[in-house]
Amino acid sequence: ENPYLQYFLGLTKYTNEWDNFNESKDFQSQIEQYQQRFGYYPESVHIDRIYRTRDNRAFCKERKIRISAPPLGRPPAKPQPEIVKQQREDERFRNAIEGKFGQAKRRFSLGRIMAQLSNTAETTIAITFLVMNLELFWKQFFIFLFGRNYDFSSLKNNLIKPLF
């Protein structure tokens, strides 16, 4: 069961309005929340297969939102090059989102949450994504401050010293 993630300018926004049942029915409310937050609908959405229902496709078509999914029906014998290029670009973006899940599970122990209460689990997940965003912020800050040619490995070695 994945929490809803919005990936925007490298930052990850977590919303805890999820349950462990079919999430495809919540897609439209998530898009409406995006519209309320930013004042416009997204140009495109990059989604898992569970969200590629006919209702969700019609919802996106009404609002002129491009959905990162192959069209329904039989694939064409000779696909158009611009459509193939767009699908590859969509997959690259989708890989960045999946990479955030992998990063959260490997580096920030998201896959090891042992909380018993739902409130505690949701807080732990929210803190994980907060720390991920803070790490990105500080990384960008130090790159801005010191420039791109600075060797951060020496900084890491100096900050982490053995106690004995």
mmCIF file of C-alpha atoms in Angstrom:
data_model
loop_
_atom_site.group_PDB
_atom_site.id
_atom_site.type_symbol
_atom_site.label_atom_id
_atom_site.label_comp_id
_atom_site.label_asym_id
_atom_site.label_seq_id
_atom_site.Cartn_x
_atom_site.Cartn_y
_atom_site.Cartn_z
ATOM 1 C CA GLU A 1 0.000 0.000 0.000
ATOM 2 C CA ASN A 2 1.596 3.224 -1.148
ATOM 3 C CA PRO A 3 0.856 6.601 0.337
ATOM 4 C CA TYR A 4 0.033 9.294 -2.147
ATOM 5 C CA LEU A 5 3.113 11.124 -3.278
ATOM 6 C CA GLN A 6 3.304 14.289 -5.271
ATOM 7 C CA TYR A 7 6.679 14.858 -6.865
ATOM 8 C CA PHE A 8 7.280 18.517 -7.656
ATOM 9 C CA LEU A 9 10.644 20.176 -8.424
ATOM 10 C CA GLY A 10 12.517 17.295 -6.817
ATOM 11 C CA LEU A 11 10.583 17.520 -3.562
ATOM 12 C CA THR A 12 8.218 14.844 -2.370
ATOM 13 C CA LYS A 13 4.895 15.753 -0.791
ATOM 14 C CA TYR A 14 3.259 13.037 1.257
ATOM 15 C CA THR A 15 -0.472 12.900 1.906
ATOM 16 C CA ASN A 16 -1.785 10.346 4.343
ATOM 17 C CA GLU A 17 -5.281 10.077 2.882
ATOM 18 C CA TRP A 18 -4.933 6.474 1.834
ATOM 19 C CA ASP A 19 -6.192 3.078 2.785
ATOM 20 C CA ASN A 20 -5.227 -0.446 1.858
ATOM 21 C CA PHE A 21 -8.099 -0.978 -0.566
ATOM 22 C CA ASN A 22 -8.394 -0.088 -4.248
ATOM 23 C CA GLU A 23 -6.843 3.364 -4.519
ATOM 24 C CA SER A 24 -7.954 4.049 -8.090
ATOM 25 C CA LYS A 25 -11.181 5.660 -6.855
ATOM 26 C CA ASP A 26 -9.193 8.354 -5.001
ATOM 27 C CA PHE A 27 -7.385 9.555 -8.116
ATOM 28 C CA GLN A 28 -9.921 12.220 -9.039
ATOM 29 C CA SER A 29 -9.995 13.711 -5.539
ATOM 30 C CA GLN A 30 -6.178 13.900 -5.581
ATOM 31 C CA ILE A 31 -6.264 15.831 -8.868
ATOM 32 C CA GLU A 32 -8.893 18.198 -7.457
ATOM 33 C CA GLN A 33 -6.712 18.773 -4.374
ATOM 34 C CA TYR A 34 -3.820 19.618 -6.690
ATOM 35 C CA GLN A 35 -6.033 22.115 -8.504
ATOM 36 C CA GLN A 36 -7.091 23.732 -5.209
ATOM 37 C CA ARG A 37 -3.489 23.964 -4.013
ATOM 38 C CA PHE A 38 -1.892 25.378 -7.170
ATOM 39 C CA GLY A 39 -4.898 26.980 -8.888
ATOM 40 C CA TYR A 40 -4.626 24.906 -12.073
ATOM 41 C CA TYR A 41 -4.689 21.295 -13.168
ATOM 42 C CA PRO A 42 -1.412 19.540 -13.917
ATOM 43 C CA GLU A 43 -0.345 19.292 -17.536
ATOM 44 C CA SER A 44 0.208 15.565 -17.145
ATOM 45 C CA VAL A 45 -0.039 12.829 -14.529
ATOM 46 C CA HIS A 46 2.332 9.877 -14.294
ATOM 47 C CA ILE A 47 0.482 7.032 -12.675
ATOM 48 C CA ASP A 48 0.559 3.312 -11.922
ATOM 49 C CA ARG A 49 -1.600 0.878 -13.850
ATOM 50 C CA ILE A 50 -4.238 0.700 -11.126
ATOM 51 C CA TYR A 51 -5.215 4.327 -11.886
ATOM 52 C CA ARG A 52 -5.618 3.790 -15.653
ATOM 53 C CA THR A 53 -9.355 3.139 -15.511
ATOM 54 C CA ARG A 54 -11.860 4.386 -18.084
ATOM 55 C CA ASP A 55 -13.368 6.778 -15.521
ATOM 56 C CA ASN A 56 -9.992 8.292 -14.696
ATOM 57 C CA ARG A 57 -9.093 8.592 -18.366
ATOM 58 C CA ALA A 58 -12.388 10.397 -19.074
ATOM 59 C CA PHE A 59 -11.816 12.658 -16.052
ATOM 60 C CA CYS A 60 -8.381 13.626 -17.368
ATOM 61 C CA LYS A 61 -9.654 14.108 -20.904
ATOM 62 C CA GLU A 62 -12.366 16.547 -19.699
ATOM 63 C CA ARG A 63 -9.718 18.637 -17.927
ATOM 64 C CA LYS A 64 -7.148 18.356 -20.748
ATOM 65 C CA ILE A 65 -4.670 16.479 -18.558
ATOM 66 C CA ARG A 66 -2.314 14.170 -20.397
ATOM 67 C CA ILE A 67 -2.194 10.776 -18.722
ATOM 68 C CA SER A 68 0.967 8.677 -18.915
ATOM 69 C CA ALA A 69 -0.696 5.525 -20.144
ATOM 70 C CA PRO A 70 -0.889 3.780 -23.463
ATOM 71 C CA PRO A 71 -4.201 4.270 -25.247
ATOM 72 C CA LEU A 72 -6.837 1.599 -24.845
ATOM 73 C CA GLY A 73 -7.292 -0.926 -27.592
ATOM 74 C CA ARG A 74 -4.974 -2.691 -29.919
ATOM 75 C CA PRO A 75 -1.559 -1.043 -30.331
ATOM 76 C CA PRO A 76 -0.827 0.316 -33.820
ATOM 77 C CA ALA A 77 1.387 -1.713 -36.140
ATOM 78 C CA LYS A 78 3.670 1.271 -36.674
ATOM 79 C CA PRO A 79 3.610 3.711 -33.715
ATOM 80 C CA GLN A 80 4.162 7.388 -34.335
ATOM 81 C CA PRO A 81 7.682 8.529 -33.337
ATOM 82 C CA GLU A 82 6.447 11.514 -31.293
ATOM 83 C CA ILE A 83 4.140 9.268 -29.253
ATOM 84 C CA VAL A 84 6.990 6.826 -28.576
ATOM 85 C CA LYS A 85 9.228 9.737 -27.544
ATOM 86 C CA GLN A 86 6.544 11.069 -25.178
ATOM 87 C CA GLN A 87 6.043 7.616 -23.626
ATOM 88 C CA ARG A 88 9.780 7.291 -22.970
ATOM 89 C CA GLU A 89 9.867 10.726 -21.352
ATOM 90 C CA ASP A 90 6.895 9.765 -19.178
ATOM 91 C CA GLU A 91 8.665 6.568 -18.126
ATOM 92 C CA ARG A 92 11.751 8.559 -17.132
ATOM 93 C CA PHE A 93 9.635 10.764 -14.910
ATOM 94 C CA ARG A 94 7.839 7.746 -13.460
ATOM 95 C CA ASN A 95 11.223 6.167 -12.693
ATOM 96 C CA ALA A 96 12.122 9.230 -10.620
ATOM 97 C CA ILE A 97 8.995 8.719 -8.517
ATOM 98 C CA GLU A 98 9.698 5.006 -8.072
ATOM 99 C CA GLY A 99 13.272 5.952 -7.194
ATOM 100 C CA LYS A 100 11.966 8.101 -4.353
ATOM 101 C CA PHE A 101 10.125 5.074 -2.968
ATOM 102 C CA GLY A 102 13.311 3.010 -3.263
ATOM 103 C CA GLN A 103 15.372 5.731 -1.596
ATOM 104 C CA ALA A 104 12.859 5.989 1.231
ATOM 105 C CA LYS A 105 12.900 2.224 1.754
ATOM 106 C CA ARG A 106 16.670 1.697 1.515
ATOM 107 C CA ARG A 107 18.240 4.826 2.959
ATOM 108 C CA PHE A 108 15.515 6.001 5.290
ATOM 109 C CA SER A 109 14.076 2.640 6.478
ATOM 110 C CA LEU A 110 10.552 3.260 5.223
ATOM 111 C CA GLY A 111 10.172 -0.462 4.623
ATOM 112 C CA ARG A 112 10.887 -1.216 8.306
ATOM 113 C CA ILE A 113 8.141 0.681 10.048
ATOM 114 C CA MET A 114 7.018 -1.330 13.058
ATOM 115 C CA ALA A 115 4.479 1.116 14.492
ATOM 116 C CA GLN A 116 1.335 -0.473 15.901
ATOM 117 C CA LEU A 117 -1.008 2.519 15.735
ATOM 118 C CA SER A 118 -1.999 4.078 12.417
ATOM 119 C CA ASN A 119 -1.282 7.604 13.711
ATOM 120 C CA THR A 120 2.237 6.581 14.712
ATOM 121 C CA ALA A 121 2.861 4.896 11.353
ATOM 122 C CA GLU A 122 1.587 7.932 9.429
ATOM 123 C CA THR A 123 3.781 10.235 11.524
ATOM 124 C CA THR A 124 6.811 8.033 10.884
ATOM 125 C CA ILE A 125 6.151 8.063 7.134
ATOM 126 C CA ALA A 126 5.652 11.847 7.105
ATOM 127 C CA ILE A 127 8.905 12.391 9.026
ATOM 128 C CA THR A 128 10.740 10.134 6.582
ATOM 129 C CA PHE A 129 9.684 12.271 3.624
ATOM 130 C CA LEU A 130 10.424 15.450 5.585
ATOM 131 C CA VAL A 131 13.990 14.256 6.189
ATOM 132 C CA MET A 132 14.333 13.316 2.514
ATOM 133 C CA ASN A 133 13.274 16.819 1.490
ATOM 134 C CA LEU A 134 15.589 18.412 4.070
ATOM 135 C CA GLU A 135 18.494 16.363 2.762
ATOM 136 C CA LEU A 136 17.777 17.588 -0.764
ATOM 137 C CA PHE A 137 17.485 21.178 0.469
ATOM 138 C CA TRP A 138 20.805 21.066 2.328
ATOM 139 C CA LYS A 139 22.536 19.376 -0.583
ATOM 140 C CA GLN A 140 21.346 22.112 -2.951
ATOM 141 C CA PHE A 141 22.289 24.776 -0.383
ATOM 142 C CA PHE A 142 25.865 23.486 -0.049
ATOM 143 C CA ILE A 143 26.249 23.180 -3.797
ATOM 144 C CA PHE A 144 25.078 26.786 -4.146
ATOM 145 C CA LEU A 145 27.347 27.917 -1.317
ATOM 146 C CA PHE A 146 30.535 26.097 -2.300
ATOM 147 C CA GLY A 147 30.028 25.546 -5.989
ATOM 148 C CA ARG A 148 29.832 22.405 -8.059
ATOM 149 C CA ASN A 149 33.533 21.523 -7.814
ATOM 150 C CA TYR A 150 33.601 21.049 -4.041
ATOM 151 C CA ASP A 151 34.437 17.518 -2.845
ATOM 152 C CA PHE A 152 31.768 16.651 -0.274
ATOM 153 C CA SER A 153 33.399 13.328 0.640
ATOM 154 C CA SER A 154 36.014 15.143 2.734
ATOM 155 C CA LEU A 155 33.227 17.005 4.531
ATOM 156 C CA LYS A 156 31.482 13.720 5.284
ATOM 157 C CA ASN A 157 34.712 12.147 6.579
ATOM 158 C CA ASN A 158 35.362 15.106 8.868
ATOM 159 C CA LEU A 159 31.861 15.177 10.299
ATOM 160 C CA ILE A 160 31.679 11.478 11.117
ATOM 161 C CA LYS A 161 34.559 10.643 13.466
ATOM 162 C CA PRO A 162 34.856 7.661 15.756
ATOM 163 C CA LEU A 163 34.285 8.329 19.434
ATOM 164 C CA PHE A 164 37.442 6.447 20.546
#
